[in-house]
mmCIF file of C-alpha atoms and ligand atoms in Angstrom:
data_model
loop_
_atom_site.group_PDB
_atom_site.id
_atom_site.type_symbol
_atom_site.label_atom_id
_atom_site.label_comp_id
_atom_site.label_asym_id
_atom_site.label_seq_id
_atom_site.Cartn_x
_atom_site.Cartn_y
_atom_site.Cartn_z
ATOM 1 C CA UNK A 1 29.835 -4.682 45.537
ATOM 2 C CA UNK A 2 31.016 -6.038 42.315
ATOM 3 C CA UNK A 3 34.184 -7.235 41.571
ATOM 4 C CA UNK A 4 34.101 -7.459 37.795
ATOM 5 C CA UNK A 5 35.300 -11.324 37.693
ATOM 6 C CA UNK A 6 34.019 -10.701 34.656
ATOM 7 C CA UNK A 7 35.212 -7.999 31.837
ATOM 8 C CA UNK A 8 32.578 -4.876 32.057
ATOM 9 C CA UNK A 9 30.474 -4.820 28.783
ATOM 10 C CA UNK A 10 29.440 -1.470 27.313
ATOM 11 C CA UNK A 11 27.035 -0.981 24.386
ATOM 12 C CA UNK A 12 25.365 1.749 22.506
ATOM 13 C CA UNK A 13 22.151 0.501 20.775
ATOM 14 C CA UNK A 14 22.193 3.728 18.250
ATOM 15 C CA UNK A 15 17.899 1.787 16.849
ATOM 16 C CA UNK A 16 17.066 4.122 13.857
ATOM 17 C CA UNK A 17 18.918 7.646 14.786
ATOM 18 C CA UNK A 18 22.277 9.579 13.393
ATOM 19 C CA UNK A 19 22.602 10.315 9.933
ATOM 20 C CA UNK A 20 25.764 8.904 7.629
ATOM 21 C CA UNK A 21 27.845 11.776 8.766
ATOM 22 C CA UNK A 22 26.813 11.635 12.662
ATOM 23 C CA UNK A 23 27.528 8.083 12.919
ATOM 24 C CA UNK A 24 31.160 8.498 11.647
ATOM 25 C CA UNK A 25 31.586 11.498 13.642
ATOM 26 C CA UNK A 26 30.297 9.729 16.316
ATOM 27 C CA UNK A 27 32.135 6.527 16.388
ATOM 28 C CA UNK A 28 35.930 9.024 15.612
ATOM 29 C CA UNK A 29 35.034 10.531 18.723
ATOM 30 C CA UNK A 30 34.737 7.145 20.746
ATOM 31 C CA UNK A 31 37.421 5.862 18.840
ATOM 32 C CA UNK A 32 39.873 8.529 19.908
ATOM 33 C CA UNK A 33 38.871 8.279 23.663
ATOM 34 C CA UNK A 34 38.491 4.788 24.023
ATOM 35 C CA UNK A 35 42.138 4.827 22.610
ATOM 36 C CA UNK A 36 43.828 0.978 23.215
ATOM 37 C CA UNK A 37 42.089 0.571 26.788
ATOM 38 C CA UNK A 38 40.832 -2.886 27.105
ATOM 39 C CA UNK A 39 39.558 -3.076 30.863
ATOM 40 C CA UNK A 40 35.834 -2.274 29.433
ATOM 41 C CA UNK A 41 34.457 -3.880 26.315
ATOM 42 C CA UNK A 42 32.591 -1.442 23.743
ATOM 43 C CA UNK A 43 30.159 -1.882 21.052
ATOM 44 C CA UNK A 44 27.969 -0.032 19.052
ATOM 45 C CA UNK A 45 25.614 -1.065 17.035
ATOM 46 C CA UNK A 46 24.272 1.150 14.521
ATOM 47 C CA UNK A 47 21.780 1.379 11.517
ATOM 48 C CA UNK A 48 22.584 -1.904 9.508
ATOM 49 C CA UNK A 49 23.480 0.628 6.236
ATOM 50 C CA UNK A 50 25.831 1.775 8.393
ATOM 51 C CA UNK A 51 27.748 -1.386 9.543
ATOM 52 C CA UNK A 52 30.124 -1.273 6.500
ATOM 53 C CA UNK A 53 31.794 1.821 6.871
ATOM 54 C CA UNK A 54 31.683 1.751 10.419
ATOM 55 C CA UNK A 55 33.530 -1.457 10.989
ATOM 56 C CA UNK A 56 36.013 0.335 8.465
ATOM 57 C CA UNK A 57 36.474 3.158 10.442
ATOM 58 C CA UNK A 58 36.887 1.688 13.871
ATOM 59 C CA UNK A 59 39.240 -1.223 12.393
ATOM 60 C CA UNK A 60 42.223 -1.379 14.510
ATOM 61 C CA UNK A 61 40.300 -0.132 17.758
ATOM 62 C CA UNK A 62 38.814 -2.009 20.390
ATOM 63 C CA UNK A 63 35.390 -1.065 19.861
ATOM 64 C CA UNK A 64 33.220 -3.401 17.844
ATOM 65 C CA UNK A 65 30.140 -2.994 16.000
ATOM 66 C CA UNK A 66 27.082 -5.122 15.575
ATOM 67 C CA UNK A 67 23.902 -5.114 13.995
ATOM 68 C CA UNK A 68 20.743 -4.827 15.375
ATOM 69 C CA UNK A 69 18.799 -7.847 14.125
ATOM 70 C CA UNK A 70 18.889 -10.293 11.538
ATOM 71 C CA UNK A 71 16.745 -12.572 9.891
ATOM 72 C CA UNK A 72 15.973 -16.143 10.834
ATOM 73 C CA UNK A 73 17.067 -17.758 7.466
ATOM 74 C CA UNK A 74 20.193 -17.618 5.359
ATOM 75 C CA UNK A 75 19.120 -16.163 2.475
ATOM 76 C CA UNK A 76 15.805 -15.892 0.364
ATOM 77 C CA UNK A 77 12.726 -14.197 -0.194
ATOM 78 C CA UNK A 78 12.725 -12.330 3.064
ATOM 79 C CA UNK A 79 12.033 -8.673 1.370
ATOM 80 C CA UNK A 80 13.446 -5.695 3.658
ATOM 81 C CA UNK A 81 15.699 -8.317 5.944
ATOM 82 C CA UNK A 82 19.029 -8.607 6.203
ATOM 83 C CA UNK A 83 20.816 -12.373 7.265
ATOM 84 C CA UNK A 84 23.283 -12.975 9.871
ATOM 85 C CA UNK A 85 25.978 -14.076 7.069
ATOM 86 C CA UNK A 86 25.724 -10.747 5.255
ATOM 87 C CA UNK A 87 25.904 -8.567 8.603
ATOM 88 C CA UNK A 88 29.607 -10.570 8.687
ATOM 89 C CA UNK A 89 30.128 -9.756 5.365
ATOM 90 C CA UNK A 90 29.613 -6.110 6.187
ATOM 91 C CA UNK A 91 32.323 -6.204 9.143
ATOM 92 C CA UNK A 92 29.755 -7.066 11.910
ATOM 93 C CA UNK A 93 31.182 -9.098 14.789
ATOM 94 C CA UNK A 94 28.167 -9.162 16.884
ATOM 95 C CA UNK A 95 24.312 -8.367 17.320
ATOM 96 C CA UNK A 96 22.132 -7.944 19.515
ATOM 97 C CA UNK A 97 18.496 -10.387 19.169
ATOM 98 C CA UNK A 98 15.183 -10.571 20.621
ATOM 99 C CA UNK A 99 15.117 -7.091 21.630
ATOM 100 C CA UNK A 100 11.759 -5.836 23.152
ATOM 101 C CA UNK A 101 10.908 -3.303 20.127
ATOM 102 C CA UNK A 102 11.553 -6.450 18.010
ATOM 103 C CA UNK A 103 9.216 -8.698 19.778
ATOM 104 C CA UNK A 104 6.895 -6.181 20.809
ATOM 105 C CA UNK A 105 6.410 -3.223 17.903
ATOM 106 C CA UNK A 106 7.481 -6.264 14.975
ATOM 107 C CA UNK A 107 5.681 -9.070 17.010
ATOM 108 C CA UNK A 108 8.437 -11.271 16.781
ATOM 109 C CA UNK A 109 7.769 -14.799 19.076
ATOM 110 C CA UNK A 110 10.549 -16.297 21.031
ATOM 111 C CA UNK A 111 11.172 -19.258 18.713
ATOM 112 C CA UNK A 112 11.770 -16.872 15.673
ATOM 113 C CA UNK A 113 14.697 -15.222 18.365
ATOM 114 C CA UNK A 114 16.032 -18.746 18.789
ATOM 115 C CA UNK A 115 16.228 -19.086 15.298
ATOM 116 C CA UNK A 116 17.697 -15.966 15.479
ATOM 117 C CA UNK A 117 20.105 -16.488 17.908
ATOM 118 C CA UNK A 118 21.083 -20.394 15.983
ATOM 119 C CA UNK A 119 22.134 -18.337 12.298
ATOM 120 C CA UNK A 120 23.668 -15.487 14.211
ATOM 121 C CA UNK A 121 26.028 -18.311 16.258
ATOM 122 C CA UNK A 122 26.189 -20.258 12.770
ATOM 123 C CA UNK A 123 27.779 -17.355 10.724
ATOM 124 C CA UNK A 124 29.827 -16.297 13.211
ATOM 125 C CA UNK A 125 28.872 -13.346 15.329
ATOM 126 C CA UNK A 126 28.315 -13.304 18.922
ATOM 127 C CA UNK A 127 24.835 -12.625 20.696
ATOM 128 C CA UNK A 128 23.619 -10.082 22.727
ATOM 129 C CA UNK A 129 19.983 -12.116 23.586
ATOM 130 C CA UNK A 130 17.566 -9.547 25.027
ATOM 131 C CA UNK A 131 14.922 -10.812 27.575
ATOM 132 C CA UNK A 132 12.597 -8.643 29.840
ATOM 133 C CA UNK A 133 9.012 -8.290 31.330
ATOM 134 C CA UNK A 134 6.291 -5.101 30.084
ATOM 135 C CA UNK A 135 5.117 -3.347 32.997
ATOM 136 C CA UNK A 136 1.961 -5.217 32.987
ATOM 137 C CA UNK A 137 3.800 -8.863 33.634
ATOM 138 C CA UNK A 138 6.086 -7.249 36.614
ATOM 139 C CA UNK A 139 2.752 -6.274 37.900
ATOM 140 C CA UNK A 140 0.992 -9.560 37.753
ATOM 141 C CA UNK A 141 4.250 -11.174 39.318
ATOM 142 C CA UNK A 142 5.384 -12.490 36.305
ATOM 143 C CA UNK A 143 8.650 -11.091 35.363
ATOM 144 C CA UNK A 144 10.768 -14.462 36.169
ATOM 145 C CA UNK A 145 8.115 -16.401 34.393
ATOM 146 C CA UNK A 146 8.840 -14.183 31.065
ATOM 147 C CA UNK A 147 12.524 -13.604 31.753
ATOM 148 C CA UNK A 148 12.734 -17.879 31.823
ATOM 149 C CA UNK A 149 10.341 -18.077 28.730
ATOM 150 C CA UNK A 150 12.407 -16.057 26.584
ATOM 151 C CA UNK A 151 15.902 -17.288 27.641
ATOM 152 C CA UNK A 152 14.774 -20.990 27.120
ATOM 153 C CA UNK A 153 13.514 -20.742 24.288
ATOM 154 C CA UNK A 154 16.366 -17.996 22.915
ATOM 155 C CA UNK A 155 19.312 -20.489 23.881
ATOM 156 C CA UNK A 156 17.225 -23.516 23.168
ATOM 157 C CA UNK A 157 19.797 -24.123 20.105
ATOM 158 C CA UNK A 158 22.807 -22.907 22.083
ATOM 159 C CA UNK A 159 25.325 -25.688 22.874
ATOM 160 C CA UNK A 160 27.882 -25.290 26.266
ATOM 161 C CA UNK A 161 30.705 -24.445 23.762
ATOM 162 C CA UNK A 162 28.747 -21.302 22.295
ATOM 163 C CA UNK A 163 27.527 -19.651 25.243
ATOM 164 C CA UNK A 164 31.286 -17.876 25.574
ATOM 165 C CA UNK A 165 29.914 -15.824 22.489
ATOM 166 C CA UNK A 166 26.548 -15.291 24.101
ATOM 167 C CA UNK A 167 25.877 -12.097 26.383
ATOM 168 C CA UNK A 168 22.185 -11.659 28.350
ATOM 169 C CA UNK A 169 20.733 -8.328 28.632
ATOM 170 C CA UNK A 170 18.080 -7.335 31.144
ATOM 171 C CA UNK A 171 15.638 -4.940 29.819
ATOM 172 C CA UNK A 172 12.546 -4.429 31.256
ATOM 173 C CA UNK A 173 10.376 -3.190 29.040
ATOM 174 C CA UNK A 174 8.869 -0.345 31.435
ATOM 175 C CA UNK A 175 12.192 1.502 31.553
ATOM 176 C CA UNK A 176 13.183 1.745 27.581
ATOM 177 C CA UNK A 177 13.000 5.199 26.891
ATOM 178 C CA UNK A 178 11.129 5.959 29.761
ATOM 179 C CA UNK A 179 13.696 7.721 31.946
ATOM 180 C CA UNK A 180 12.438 4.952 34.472
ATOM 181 C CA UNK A 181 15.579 2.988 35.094
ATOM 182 C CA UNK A 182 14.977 -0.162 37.288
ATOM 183 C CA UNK A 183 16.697 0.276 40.711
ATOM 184 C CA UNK A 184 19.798 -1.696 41.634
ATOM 185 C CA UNK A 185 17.682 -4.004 43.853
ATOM 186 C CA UNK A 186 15.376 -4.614 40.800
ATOM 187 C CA UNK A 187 18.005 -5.376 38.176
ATOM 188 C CA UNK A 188 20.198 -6.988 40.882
ATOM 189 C CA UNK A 189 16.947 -9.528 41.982
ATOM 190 C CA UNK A 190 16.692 -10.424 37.905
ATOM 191 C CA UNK A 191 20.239 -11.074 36.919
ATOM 192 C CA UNK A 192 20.599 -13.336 39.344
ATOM 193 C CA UNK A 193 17.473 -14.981 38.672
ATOM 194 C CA UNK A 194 19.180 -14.970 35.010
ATOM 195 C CA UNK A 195 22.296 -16.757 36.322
ATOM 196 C CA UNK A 196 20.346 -19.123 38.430
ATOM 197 C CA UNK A 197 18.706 -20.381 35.543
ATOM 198 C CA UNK A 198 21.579 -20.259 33.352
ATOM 199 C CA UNK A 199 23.270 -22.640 35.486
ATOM 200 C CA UNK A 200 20.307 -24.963 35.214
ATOM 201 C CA UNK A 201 20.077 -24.994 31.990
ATOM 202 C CA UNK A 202 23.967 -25.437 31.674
ATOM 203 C CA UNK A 203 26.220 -25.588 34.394
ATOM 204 C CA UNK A 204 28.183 -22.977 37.347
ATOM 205 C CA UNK A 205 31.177 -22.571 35.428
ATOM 206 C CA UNK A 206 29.418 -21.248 32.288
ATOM 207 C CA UNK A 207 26.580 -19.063 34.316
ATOM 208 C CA UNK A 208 29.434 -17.460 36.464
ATOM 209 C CA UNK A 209 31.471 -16.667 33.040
ATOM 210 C CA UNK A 210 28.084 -15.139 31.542
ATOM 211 C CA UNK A 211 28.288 -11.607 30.974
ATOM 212 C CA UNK A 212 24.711 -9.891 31.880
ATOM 213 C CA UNK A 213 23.948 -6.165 30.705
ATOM 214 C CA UNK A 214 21.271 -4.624 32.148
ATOM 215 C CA UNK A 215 19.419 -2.015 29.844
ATOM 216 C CA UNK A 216 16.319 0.670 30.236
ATOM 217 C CA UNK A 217 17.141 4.615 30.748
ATOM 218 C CA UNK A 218 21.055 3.888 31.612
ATOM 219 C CA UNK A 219 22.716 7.260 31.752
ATOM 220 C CA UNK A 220 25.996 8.774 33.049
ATOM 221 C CA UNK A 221 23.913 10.046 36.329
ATOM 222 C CA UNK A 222 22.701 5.982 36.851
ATOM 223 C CA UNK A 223 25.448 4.254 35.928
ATOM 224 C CA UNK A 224 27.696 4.067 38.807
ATOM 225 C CA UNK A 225 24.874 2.348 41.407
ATOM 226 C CA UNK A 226 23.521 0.260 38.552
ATOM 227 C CA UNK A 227 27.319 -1.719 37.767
ATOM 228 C CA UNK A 228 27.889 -2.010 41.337
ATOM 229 C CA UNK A 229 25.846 -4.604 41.925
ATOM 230 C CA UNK A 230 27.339 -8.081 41.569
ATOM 231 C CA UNK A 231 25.789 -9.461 38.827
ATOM 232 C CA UNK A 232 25.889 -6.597 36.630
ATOM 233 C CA UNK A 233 28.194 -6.668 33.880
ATOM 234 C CA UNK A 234 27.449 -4.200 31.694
ATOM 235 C CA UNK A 235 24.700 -1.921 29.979
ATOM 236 C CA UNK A 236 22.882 -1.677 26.949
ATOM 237 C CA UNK A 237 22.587 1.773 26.352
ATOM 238 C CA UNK A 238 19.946 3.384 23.880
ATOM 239 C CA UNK A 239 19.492 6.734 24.163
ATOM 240 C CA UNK A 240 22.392 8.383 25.699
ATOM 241 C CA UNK A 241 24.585 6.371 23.527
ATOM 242 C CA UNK A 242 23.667 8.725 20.896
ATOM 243 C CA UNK A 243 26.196 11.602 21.662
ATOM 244 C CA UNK A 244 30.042 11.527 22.476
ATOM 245 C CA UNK A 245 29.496 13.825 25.636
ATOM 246 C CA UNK A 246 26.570 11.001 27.201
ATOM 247 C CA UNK A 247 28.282 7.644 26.150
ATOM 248 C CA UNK A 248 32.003 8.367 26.953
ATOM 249 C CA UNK A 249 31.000 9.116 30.865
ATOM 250 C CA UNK A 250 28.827 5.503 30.666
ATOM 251 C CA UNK A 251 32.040 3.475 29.418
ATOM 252 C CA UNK A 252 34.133 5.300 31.657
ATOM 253 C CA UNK A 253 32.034 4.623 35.121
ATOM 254 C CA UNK A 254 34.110 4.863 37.758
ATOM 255 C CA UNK A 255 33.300 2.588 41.026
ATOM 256 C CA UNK A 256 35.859 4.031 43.353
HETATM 257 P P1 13P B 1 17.172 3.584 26.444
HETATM 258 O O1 13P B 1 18.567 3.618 27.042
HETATM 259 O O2 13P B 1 16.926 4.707 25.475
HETATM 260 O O3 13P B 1 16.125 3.450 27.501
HETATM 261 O O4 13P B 1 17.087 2.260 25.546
HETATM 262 C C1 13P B 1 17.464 1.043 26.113
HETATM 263 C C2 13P B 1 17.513 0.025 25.041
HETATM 264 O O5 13P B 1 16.486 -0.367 24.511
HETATM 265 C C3 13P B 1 18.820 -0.452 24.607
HETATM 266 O O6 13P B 1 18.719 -1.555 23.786
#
């Protein structure tokens, strides 16, 4: 059973959905039942256009908002991309990198997430670095293999120091919008598998402080067996983040 040693993590990927006035309808309504509780951590992370007025509406309350991407460089001729330093300047705090429509619809290759993952640290916001295996790999037997890949390569930049800004999530890429959701013994087998290698790559102290969402059809109906395993920390939640009545149940997941 899990003993939350470390602070529960809640997200709400929102990808290319809401309108303008959903989204700020939307984040009110988390705002106001959220209220000041700090025992679970919240994000959301919607459409970058909406960032700005977002972070200006939820200033003051404990939920945070992110971005979903950024670009690899600083600045420059990088048509349609946004970089890591303007996300701050638009009130992000965090975003979340490498995730699987990223490297699989946009083809995006591991080293452009660990540049990815080196300007997000460098300007500032913290990372939520998204590794996981397609069906095909978990049926070959290579889901640790790909899981490994991507995380040494993603943190390949990442110094001891940063990793306290740095959050893992699972998502395998069979259960994103597939109403598939991994089973506890599934996610539990990979996150520790995550914080196994974490530690080798670093050290105990800084794999047992690692915060490790799992994410992939994460509902109110799933939630409950899915955080009691020990080394889940949180979800990354696309779908059902989308509406006040699906997320609020998710952040407010009760073990007892
Ligand atoms: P779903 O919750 O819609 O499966 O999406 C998961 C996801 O990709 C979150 O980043």
């Amino acid at each position: 059973m899990n003993d939350f040693v470390r602070k529960p993590f809640i997200a709400g990927n929102w990808k290319m959905n809401l309108d303008r006035k959903g989204a700020l309808e939307l984040a009110q309504e988390l705002r106001e039942r959220l209220g000041a509780r700090t025992d679970v951590e919240v994000a959301i992370f919607p459409p970058a256009v909406y960032i700005d007025e977002l972070a200006r509406t939820l200033a003051g309350s404990p939920i945070r908002v992110g971005g979903q991407d950024c670009c690899e460089a600083t600045s420059g001729a990088f048509t349609g991309e946004t970089s890591a330093p303007m996300m701050v300047d638009a009130g992000a705090e965090l975003v979340i990198l490498g995730h699987s429509e990223r490297r699989h619809v946009y083809g995006e290759t591991d080293e452009q997430v660990g540049q990815k993952v080196r300007q997000a640290l460098d300007a500032g916001l913290d990372v939520i670095l998204c590794v996981g295996e397609l069906l095909e790999e978990r049926k070959a037997g290579e889901t640790e293999g790909v899981v490994s890949r991507q995380l040494r390569i993603g943190l390949g930049s990442v110094t001891a120091e940063e990793m306290q800004r740095l959050v893992v999530a699972y998502e395998p890429v069979w259960a994103i919008g597939t109403g598939e959701t991994a089973t506890p013994e599934q996610a539990g087998a990979v996150h520790s598998y995550i914080r196994g290698l974490v530690e080798g790559l670093f050290d105990a102290p800084i794999a047992r402080a690692l915060r490790i969402q799992y994410g992939g059809s994460v509902n109110s109906g799933n939630v409950v067996e899915l955080m009691a395993v020990q080394d889940v920390d949180g979800a990354l939640v696309g779908g059902a983040s989308l509406s006040a009545e699906k997320f609020i149940p998710i952040f407010e997941f009760d073990l007892s």
